[in-house]
Amino acid sequence: MPTRERKDVYQLPAGDTTLEWYAKAVAKMRTRPATDPTSWSYQAAIHGFNKVNPYWGNVGTLPPPGQQTEYWKQCQHGSWYFLPWHRMYLAYFEQIVAKTIVDLGGPPGWSLPFWNYSDTNNPKATHLPPAFIAGTPATNPLQMPPAGHIPGRKNNAVHPKDVTLGALKTLIFQGAPSGIPAGFGGPVTGFSPSGSTHGDLESKPHDLVHVDIGGAMGNPQTAGLDPIFYLHHANIDRLWQVWLNMGHARHNPKDTAWLNFAFDFHDATGTPKVLKVSEVLDTTKVLGNGYSYQGVPASAPVTSEAMFASKLFSAAPGDLDDGMPPEVAAATNTSLSLDKSNSTTSLQLLSSNRKTGSLHRFNTALPGLAGAGSSTNTAHSYLNFENIIGKGIPPVYDIYLNLPDENKADEAHFAGALPFFGVETASSKDSHHNGSGQHYVFDISDVVNSLRENNHWDPQKLQVHLRPREAPEPGCSVEIGRISLYVK
Ligand code: C2O
């Protein structure tokens, strides 16, 4: 069988039945008991599960605890396993849907479509594909059913600001174990469902798309219950290949710790399977005949010579690892609880001798040297949000730096957005988490540089403004342990 193509959901030709059959399969899988690995509940629980969460209200009989420990709540977040784990998860999910469709009398070879919310050629791109909002949850299996009075989703579109693809600029896949920088694919960790710093692609667009849609999608414990989840992740998986194809030293880790790491799943016949990361790096070979993405060549891996050459000639200064760990140059000295109000926090510059070098670079090295094509600027600055703990699904908070008027959001000072996706899971101690919360890091070099160039930057002042997009829902809370500035 030839490699299947995963298609752009917005480019499915008229009369295409991909989504029709997806809907039928979802409905069928929802009728299977949670003890059946091919059921909708079981598939969603592989990602996350919490039986007291209202969306899980009617789950029924559960698999034995030992099986739950091995196969459920496995999602890898804040880790360099984020991309390969979700690729494996999707591959088995797709196989299960495809078999369900054949068993229902449908065509063979079903492939998961992807939702490209970043497509600037498609004015509707940021909206959920119409098939997912048509009808009602009772008539359309592609809707997310409500839990009592709680709607299945909060929004039918994502914020255009949340789907820009700055992450593709990051050249290194694996982030530092400290999370600074976080890397394209996430920091080096062991098995880590949500404890460490979220990688660049994971923070944006991945996490923001989750919380923008909200409802079940807003929480890793319930996200897999929403049929749109899998189209969102097909897109994230596609962006991994897009990133590799951009070249210029971009490549997957070569560390055996990563390549040999294995995860447990069930296939479409309900048989236990183990997959290693190294087995899913070529999409055209995943689970045998594999897949490719519409519009994205599944290119051959780059040779190490080509990699070396492109590293020498094309890397942006400061992006390659020169072996110097970033140093903390400024930080808050108390934790910060967020609520419905805009808040402003000042970071205190730390001036111990060891830090003077990096702080000096932060304060002086950038103006004039930071223009496009500059090869002498090596300063990079990272705004780091540490040990974020919380409850429920907090709103997105936009981050601004040194606003001239703190009551007015000025986009020239915009530094990123905090999604807090999975903050509740990361805050609770259980078998998979130590409860120390989550971490987000933002490379603020570009915004600081452009403010400096326009003389809108006061190096003596380092204020971080956090502005909630909406009022938090009752019962939700979020607290940031520390905000720090790292300089390299
Ligand atoms: Cu494991 Cu989109 O989440």
Coordinates of C-alpha atoms and ligand atoms in Angstrom, one line a residue:
M1 CA 0.0 0.0 0.0
P2 CA 1.3 3.5 -0.8
T3 CA 1.9 6.0 1.9
R4 CA -1.4 7.8 2.8
E5 CA -1.7 11.5 2.7
R6 CA -3.1 13.5 5.6
K7 CA -5.0 16.3 4.1
D8 CA -5.7 19.9 4.9
V9 CA -9.2 19.9 6.4
Y10 CA -10.0 23.2 4.6
Q11 CA -8.9 21.8 1.2
L12 CA -11.0 18.6 1.2
P13 CA -12.7 18.6 -2.2
A14 CA -16.5 18.8 -2.5
G15 CA -18.0 15.4 -2.0
D16 CA -15.1 14.2 0.1
T17 CA -16.2 11.8 2.8
T18 CA -13.2 12.0 5.2
L19 CA -15.2 13.9 7.9
E20 CA -18.4 12.0 7.3
W21 CA -16.7 8.7 8.1
Y22 CA -14.7 10.3 10.9
A23 CA -18.1 11.3 12.5
K24 CA -19.5 7.8 12.1
A25 CA -16.4 6.3 13.6
V26 CA -16.4 8.7 16.6
A27 CA -20.1 7.8 17.2
K28 CA -19.2 4.1 17.1
M29 CA -16.2 4.4 19.3
R30 CA -18.2 6.4 21.9
T31 CA -20.5 3.3 22.2
R32 CA -17.6 1.1 23.3
P33 CA -16.9 0.7 27.0
A34 CA -13.9 2.4 28.6
T35 CA -12.3 -1.0 29.2
D36 CA -11.9 -1.5 25.4
P37 CA -8.6 0.1 24.2
T38 CA -10.3 1.0 20.9
S39 CA -13.1 3.0 22.6
W40 CA -13.3 6.8 22.5
S41 CA -13.0 7.0 26.3
Y42 CA -9.9 4.8 26.4
Q43 CA -8.2 6.7 23.6
A44 CA -8.9 10.0 25.3
A45 CA -7.7 8.6 28.7
I46 CA -4.4 7.6 27.2
H47 CA -3.8 11.4 26.9
G48 CA -5.3 12.3 30.3
F49 CA -8.0 11.3 32.7
N50 CA -9.6 12.5 35.9
K51 CA -12.7 10.8 36.9
V52 CA -14.0 13.7 39.0
N53 CA -13.8 16.1 36.0
P54 CA -17.3 16.6 34.7
Y55 CA -16.5 15.7 31.1
W56 CA -15.6 12.3 32.4
G57 CA -18.9 12.1 34.4
N58 CA -20.4 9.1 32.6
V59 CA -17.3 7.0 31.8
G60 CA -18.7 3.8 33.4
T61 CA -16.5 0.8 34.3
L62 CA -12.8 1.5 34.2
P63 CA -9.9 -0.9 33.2
P64 CA -8.0 -2.4 36.2
P65 CA -5.7 0.1 38.0
G66 CA -2.6 -1.6 36.8
Q67 CA -3.7 -1.2 33.2
Q68 CA -4.6 2.5 33.8
T69 CA -1.1 3.1 35.3
E70 CA 0.6 1.7 32.3
Y71 CA -1.5 3.1 29.5
W72 CA -3.5 6.1 30.7
K73 CA -2.4 9.7 31.5
Q74 CA 0.8 9.2 29.4
C75 CA 0.8 12.6 27.5
Q76 CA 4.3 14.1 27.3
H77 CA 4.3 17.8 27.9
G78 CA 7.2 20.1 28.8
S79 CA 9.6 17.6 27.4
W80 CA 11.6 16.6 24.2
Y81 CA 9.2 13.6 24.0
F82 CA 6.3 15.9 23.3
L83 CA 6.5 15.6 19.5
P84 CA 7.3 11.9 19.2
W85 CA 4.9 10.8 21.9
H86 CA 2.0 12.6 20.3
R87 CA 3.0 11.3 16.8
M88 CA 2.7 7.7 18.1
Y89 CA -0.5 8.4 19.9
L90 CA -2.0 9.8 16.7
A91 CA -0.8 7.0 14.6
Y92 CA -2.6 4.3 16.6
F93 CA -5.6 6.5 17.0
E94 CA -5.8 6.9 13.2
Q95 CA -5.4 3.2 12.7
I96 CA -8.3 2.5 15.2
V97 CA -10.5 5.1 13.4
A98 CA -9.6 3.6 10.0
K99 CA -10.4 0.0 11.1
T100 CA -13.7 1.2 12.7
I101 CA -14.7 2.8 9.4
V102 CA -13.9 -0.4 7.4
D103 CA -15.9 -2.4 10.0
L104 CA -18.8 0.0 9.4
G105 CA -18.6 -0.7 5.7
G106 CA -16.6 2.4 4.8
P107 CA -13.6 2.8 2.5
P108 CA -10.1 1.5 3.5
G109 CA -7.1 3.8 4.1
W110 CA -8.8 6.6 6.1
S111 CA -6.3 9.3 7.1
L112 CA -6.5 12.0 9.7
P113 CA -6.9 15.5 8.2
F114 CA -5.1 18.4 9.8
W115 CA -6.4 21.8 10.9
N116 CA -4.0 24.5 9.7
Y117 CA -5.1 27.5 11.8
S118 CA -2.0 29.4 10.7
D119 CA -2.8 29.4 7.0
T120 CA -2.8 33.1 6.1
N121 CA -4.2 32.3 2.7
N122 CA -7.4 31.1 4.3
P123 CA -9.5 33.8 5.8
K124 CA -11.4 31.1 7.8
A125 CA -8.3 29.4 9.1
T126 CA -8.6 30.4 12.7
H127 CA -12.2 29.1 12.9
L128 CA -13.0 25.5 13.7
P129 CA -13.8 23.6 10.5
P130 CA -17.6 23.9 9.9
A131 CA -18.2 20.2 10.2
F132 CA -17.1 20.4 13.8
I133 CA -19.7 23.0 14.8
A134 CA -22.6 22.0 12.5
G135 CA -25.8 20.8 14.2
T136 CA -25.9 20.1 17.9
P137 CA -23.8 17.8 20.1
A138 CA -26.8 15.4 20.0
T139 CA -26.9 15.3 16.2
N140 CA -23.3 15.8 15.2
P141 CA -20.6 13.4 16.7
L142 CA -17.9 15.9 15.7
Q143 CA -19.1 18.4 18.3
M144 CA -17.8 18.1 21.8
P145 CA -20.7 17.1 24.1
P146 CA -21.4 19.3 27.1
A147 CA -21.0 18.1 30.7
G148 CA -24.3 19.1 32.3
H149 CA -24.4 22.9 32.1
I150 CA -20.7 23.2 31.0
P151 CA -20.4 23.5 27.2
G152 CA -18.1 21.2 25.4
R153 CA -16.1 24.1 24.0
K154 CA -15.8 27.7 24.9
N155 CA -14.9 29.2 21.5
N156 CA -15.3 28.2 17.9
A157 CA -12.1 30.1 16.9
V158 CA -8.6 30.8 18.0
H159 CA -7.0 34.2 18.4
P160 CA -4.9 35.1 15.3
K161 CA -2.1 36.3 17.6
D162 CA -1.9 32.7 19.0
V163 CA -1.1 30.9 15.8
T164 CA 1.9 32.7 14.5
L165 CA 4.8 30.4 13.9
G166 CA 7.8 32.0 15.5
A167 CA 8.7 28.6 16.9
L168 CA 9.9 27.5 13.4
K169 CA 12.8 30.0 13.7
T170 CA 14.3 28.0 16.6
L171 CA 17.2 25.9 15.2
I172 CA 17.8 23.5 18.0
F173 CA 15.3 20.7 18.7
Q174 CA 16.1 19.9 22.3
G175 CA 16.0 22.6 24.9
A176 CA 18.5 22.7 27.9
P177 CA 17.5 20.6 30.8
S178 CA 17.0 23.9 32.7
G179 CA 14.4 24.8 30.0
I180 CA 16.4 27.9 29.0
P181 CA 16.2 27.9 26.1
A182 CA 13.3 25.5 25.7
G183 CA 14.2 24.3 22.2
F184 CA 11.8 23.8 19.3
G185 CA 10.7 20.4 20.6
G186 CA 11.1 20.8 24.3
P187 CA 13.8 20.4 27.0
V188 CA 15.8 17.3 27.7
T189 CA 13.8 15.3 30.3
G190 CA 13.0 11.8 31.4
F191 CA 9.4 10.6 31.3
S192 CA 7.7 13.9 32.0
P193 CA 4.0 14.4 31.3
S194 CA 3.9 18.1 32.2
G195 CA 6.6 19.1 34.7
S196 CA 9.1 21.1 32.7
T197 CA 9.4 24.1 30.5
H198 CA 7.1 23.8 27.4
G199 CA 9.1 23.8 24.1
D200 CA 8.6 26.6 21.6
L201 CA 6.2 24.8 19.3
E202 CA 4.3 23.5 22.3
S203 CA 3.8 26.9 23.9
K204 CA 2.7 28.5 20.6
P205 CA 0.6 27.6 18.8
H206 CA 0.0 24.2 20.5
D207 CA -1.0 25.3 24.1
L208 CA -2.7 28.5 23.0
V209 CA -5.0 26.6 20.5
H210 CA -6.0 24.3 23.3
V211 CA -7.0 27.0 25.8
D212 CA -8.5 29.3 23.1
I213 CA -11.0 26.5 22.1
G214 CA -11.4 25.8 25.8
G215 CA -13.9 23.5 27.4
A216 CA -12.6 19.9 27.2
M217 CA -9.8 21.1 25.0
G218 CA -8.5 23.5 27.6
N219 CA -7.3 20.7 29.9
P220 CA -5.0 17.8 29.1
Q221 CA -7.2 15.6 31.3
T222 CA -10.1 16.0 28.9
A223 CA -8.7 17.3 25.6
G224 CA -8.7 13.9 23.9
L225 CA -12.5 13.7 24.3
D226 CA -13.0 16.4 21.7
P227 CA -12.8 15.1 18.1
I228 CA -11.0 18.4 17.0
F229 CA -8.0 17.4 19.3
Y230 CA -6.7 15.0 16.7
L231 CA -6.8 17.4 13.8
H232 CA -5.0 20.0 16.0
H233 CA -2.3 17.5 16.7
A234 CA -2.0 16.3 13.1
N235 CA -1.2 20.0 12.4
I236 CA 1.4 20.1 15.2
D237 CA 2.9 16.9 13.9
R238 CA 3.0 18.4 10.3
L239 CA 4.8 21.5 11.6
W240 CA 7.6 19.2 13.0
Q241 CA 8.1 18.0 9.4
V242 CA 7.9 21.6 8.1
W243 CA 10.5 22.6 10.6
L244 CA 12.9 19.8 9.5
N245 CA 12.4 20.7 5.9
M246 CA 13.5 24.3 6.6
G247 CA 17.0 23.0 7.0
H248 CA 19.8 25.3 8.1
A249 CA 21.0 23.0 10.8
R250 CA 17.5 22.0 12.0
H251 CA 17.6 18.3 12.9
N252 CA 16.2 15.8 15.3
P253 CA 18.2 14.8 18.4
K254 CA 20.8 12.1 17.9
D255 CA 21.0 11.2 21.6
T256 CA 20.3 7.5 22.2
A257 CA 18.4 8.4 25.4
W258 CA 15.8 10.1 23.1
L259 CA 16.0 7.6 20.2
N260 CA 15.5 4.5 22.3
F261 CA 12.8 5.8 24.7
A262 CA 9.7 3.7 24.3
F263 CA 6.0 4.1 25.0
D264 CA 3.1 1.7 25.4
F265 CA 0.0 1.8 23.3
H266 CA -2.7 -0.6 21.8
D267 CA -3.2 -1.1 18.1
A268 CA -6.5 -1.3 16.2
T269 CA -7.0 -4.9 17.3
G270 CA -6.6 -4.0 21.0
T271 CA -3.1 -5.7 21.1
P272 CA -0.5 -4.0 23.3
K273 CA 2.4 -2.4 21.4
V274 CA 5.6 -0.7 22.2
L275 CA 7.1 2.0 20.0
K276 CA 10.5 3.6 20.2
V277 CA 11.1 7.2 19.2
S278 CA 13.5 6.1 16.5
E279 CA 10.7 4.2 14.9
V280 CA 8.6 7.2 14.2
L281 CA 11.1 9.8 12.8
D282 CA 10.3 9.1 9.2
T283 CA 6.5 9.7 8.8
T284 CA 6.4 7.5 5.7
K285 CA 7.3 4.5 7.8
V286 CA 5.2 5.0 10.9
L287 CA 3.3 1.8 11.7
G288 CA 4.4 0.3 8.4
N289 CA 3.1 2.2 5.4
G290 CA 3.2 5.6 7.1
Y291 CA 1.8 8.9 5.9
S292 CA 2.8 12.3 4.5
Y293 CA 1.2 15.7 4.7
Q294 CA -0.5 17.5 1.9
G295 CA 1.9 20.2 0.7
V296 CA 4.8 19.0 2.7
P297 CA 7.5 16.9 1.2
A298 CA 8.5 14.0 3.5
S299 CA 12.1 14.7 2.8
A300 CA 15.1 12.4 3.3
P301 CA 17.1 13.1 6.4
V302 CA 19.9 15.6 5.9
T303 CA 23.4 14.2 5.9
S304 CA 25.7 15.4 8.7
E305 CA 28.0 17.1 6.2
A306 CA 25.1 19.2 4.9
M307 CA 24.1 19.9 8.4
F308 CA 27.6 21.1 9.3
A309 CA 27.8 23.3 6.3
S310 CA 24.4 24.9 6.8
K311 CA 25.3 25.5 10.5
L312 CA 28.3 27.5 9.4
F313 CA 26.6 29.6 6.8
S314 CA 23.0 30.0 7.8
A315 CA 22.6 30.0 11.6
A316 CA 21.4 33.2 13.2
P317 CA 23.9 34.5 15.7
G318 CA 23.1 33.4 19.2
D319 CA 20.8 30.6 18.1
L320 CA 23.4 27.9 18.1
D321 CA 24.6 26.4 21.3
D322 CA 28.0 27.9 22.1
G323 CA 28.2 25.9 25.3
M324 CA 27.6 28.9 27.5
P325 CA 24.6 28.5 29.8
P326 CA 22.3 31.5 30.1
E327 CA 22.7 33.3 33.4
V328 CA 20.0 34.9 35.5
A329 CA 20.3 38.7 35.3
A330 CA 17.2 39.8 37.1
A331 CA 14.2 38.3 38.9
T332 CA 11.2 39.0 41.1
N333 CA 11.6 38.3 44.7
T334 CA 8.0 37.2 45.6
S335 CA 5.5 35.0 43.9
L336 CA 2.7 36.6 42.0
S337 CA -1.0 35.6 42.1
L338 CA -2.9 36.5 39.0
D339 CA -6.6 37.6 39.0
K340 CA -8.9 39.5 36.7
S341 CA -6.8 42.7 36.9
N342 CA -3.8 43.8 34.9
S343 CA -0.7 43.5 37.0
T344 CA 2.8 45.0 36.7
T345 CA 5.8 43.5 38.3
S346 CA 9.3 44.9 38.5
L347 CA 12.3 42.6 38.1
Q348 CA 15.2 43.4 40.3
L349 CA 18.5 43.4 38.5
L350 CA 21.0 41.0 40.2
S351 CA 24.5 42.4 40.2
S352 CA 26.8 39.9 41.7
N353 CA 30.1 39.7 40.0
R354 CA 29.5 36.5 38.2
K355 CA 26.5 38.0 36.5
T356 CA 28.0 41.3 35.5
G357 CA 29.2 40.0 32.1
S358 CA 25.8 38.8 31.0
L359 CA 24.0 41.8 32.5
H360 CA 26.4 44.1 30.7
R361 CA 25.6 42.3 27.5
F362 CA 21.9 42.7 28.1
N363 CA 22.2 46.4 28.8
T364 CA 24.7 47.5 26.2
A365 CA 25.4 45.0 23.4
L366 CA 22.3 45.3 21.4
P367 CA 21.7 48.7 19.9
G368 CA 23.0 49.0 16.4
L369 CA 24.4 45.5 16.4
A370 CA 21.1 43.7 16.3
G371 CA 20.0 44.6 12.8
A372 CA 19.3 41.9 10.3
G373 CA 22.4 40.0 9.2
S374 CA 24.5 41.2 12.1
S375 CA 27.1 38.7 13.0
T376 CA 28.5 40.2 16.1
N377 CA 25.5 40.2 18.4
T378 CA 25.5 37.2 20.7
A379 CA 23.2 38.4 23.4
H380 CA 19.9 36.6 23.8
S381 CA 17.4 37.3 26.6
Y382 CA 14.8 35.0 27.9
L383 CA 11.9 35.8 30.2
N384 CA 11.3 32.8 32.3
F385 CA 8.1 32.1 34.3
E386 CA 8.9 29.5 37.0
N387 CA 6.9 27.1 39.1
I388 CA 3.5 28.2 37.9
I389 CA 0.8 26.4 40.0
G390 CA -2.9 26.7 39.6
K391 CA -6.4 25.3 39.5
G392 CA -9.0 25.0 36.7
I393 CA -8.4 26.7 33.4
P394 CA -7.1 30.2 33.8
P395 CA -7.5 32.7 31.0
V396 CA -4.6 33.5 28.7
Y397 CA -2.5 36.3 30.0
D398 CA -0.7 38.5 27.5
I399 CA 2.8 39.6 28.4
Y400 CA 4.1 43.1 27.8
L401 CA 7.4 44.7 28.7
N402 CA 8.0 48.2 30.0
L403 CA 4.7 49.7 28.8
P404 CA 4.9 53.5 28.7
D405 CA 1.4 53.6 30.0
E406 CA 0.5 50.5 32.0
N407 CA -3.2 51.0 31.3
K408 CA -2.7 50.7 27.6
A409 CA -1.5 47.6 25.8
D410 CA 1.0 48.7 23.1
E411 CA 1.7 45.8 20.7
A412 CA 5.3 47.0 20.2
H413 CA 5.9 45.9 23.8
F414 CA 4.2 42.5 23.4
A415 CA 6.4 39.6 24.5
G416 CA 4.2 36.6 24.4
A417 CA 1.2 34.9 25.9
L418 CA 0.9 32.5 28.8
P419 CA -1.5 29.6 28.1
F420 CA -1.2 27.7 31.4
F421 CA -2.3 24.5 29.5
G422 CA -2.2 21.7 32.0
V423 CA -1.4 23.9 35.0
E424 CA -3.7 21.9 37.3
T425 CA -2.1 18.6 36.4
A426 CA 1.4 20.0 36.8
S427 CA 0.4 21.4 40.2
S428 CA -0.7 18.2 41.8
K429 CA 1.5 15.5 43.2
D430 CA 0.9 12.0 41.8
S431 CA 2.7 9.1 40.2
H432 CA 3.8 11.2 37.2
H433 CA 4.3 14.7 38.6
N434 CA 6.2 16.2 41.5
G435 CA 3.7 19.0 41.8
S436 CA 6.2 21.9 41.4
G437 CA 4.1 23.4 38.6
Q438 CA 4.9 24.4 35.0
H439 CA 7.4 26.7 33.4
Y440 CA 7.2 28.9 30.3
V441 CA 10.1 30.7 28.7
F442 CA 10.0 33.5 26.1
D443 CA 12.9 34.6 23.9
I444 CA 12.4 38.3 24.2
S445 CA 15.5 39.3 22.3
D446 CA 13.6 40.6 19.3
V447 CA 11.1 42.8 21.2
V448 CA 13.9 44.2 23.4
N449 CA 16.1 44.9 20.3
S450 CA 13.4 46.7 18.4
L451 CA 12.4 48.8 21.5
R452 CA 16.0 49.7 21.9
E453 CA 16.4 50.6 18.3
N454 CA 13.5 53.0 18.6
N455 CA 14.8 54.4 21.9
H456 CA 11.8 53.0 23.7
W457 CA 13.8 50.9 26.2
D458 CA 15.0 52.0 29.6
P459 CA 17.7 49.4 30.7
Q460 CA 17.3 50.5 34.3
K461 CA 13.7 49.5 34.3
L462 CA 12.4 46.0 33.8
Q463 CA 8.7 45.8 34.1
V464 CA 6.6 42.8 33.2
H465 CA 2.9 43.5 32.6
L466 CA 0.4 40.6 32.6
R467 CA -3.0 41.3 31.1
P468 CA -5.8 38.6 31.3
R469 CA -7.8 38.3 28.1
E470 CA -10.9 37.7 30.1
A471 CA -12.0 37.4 33.7
P472 CA -11.0 34.1 35.3
E473 CA -13.8 31.6 35.8
P474 CA -14.9 31.0 39.4
G475 CA -12.8 28.5 41.2
C476 CA -9.7 28.9 39.0
S477 CA -6.5 30.4 40.2
V478 CA -2.9 30.7 39.1
E479 CA 0.3 31.7 40.9
I480 CA 3.7 32.3 39.4
G481 CA 6.6 31.3 41.7
R482 CA 9.1 33.7 40.1
I483 CA 9.7 35.7 36.9
S484 CA 13.3 35.8 35.9
L485 CA 15.4 37.3 33.1
Y486 CA 18.1 35.1 31.7
V487 CA 20.8 36.4 29.4
K488 CA 23.2 34.6 27.2
Ligands
C2O1 CU1 -0.8 16.3 24.9 CU2 -2.3 19.0 22.7 O1 -1.7 17.9 24.1

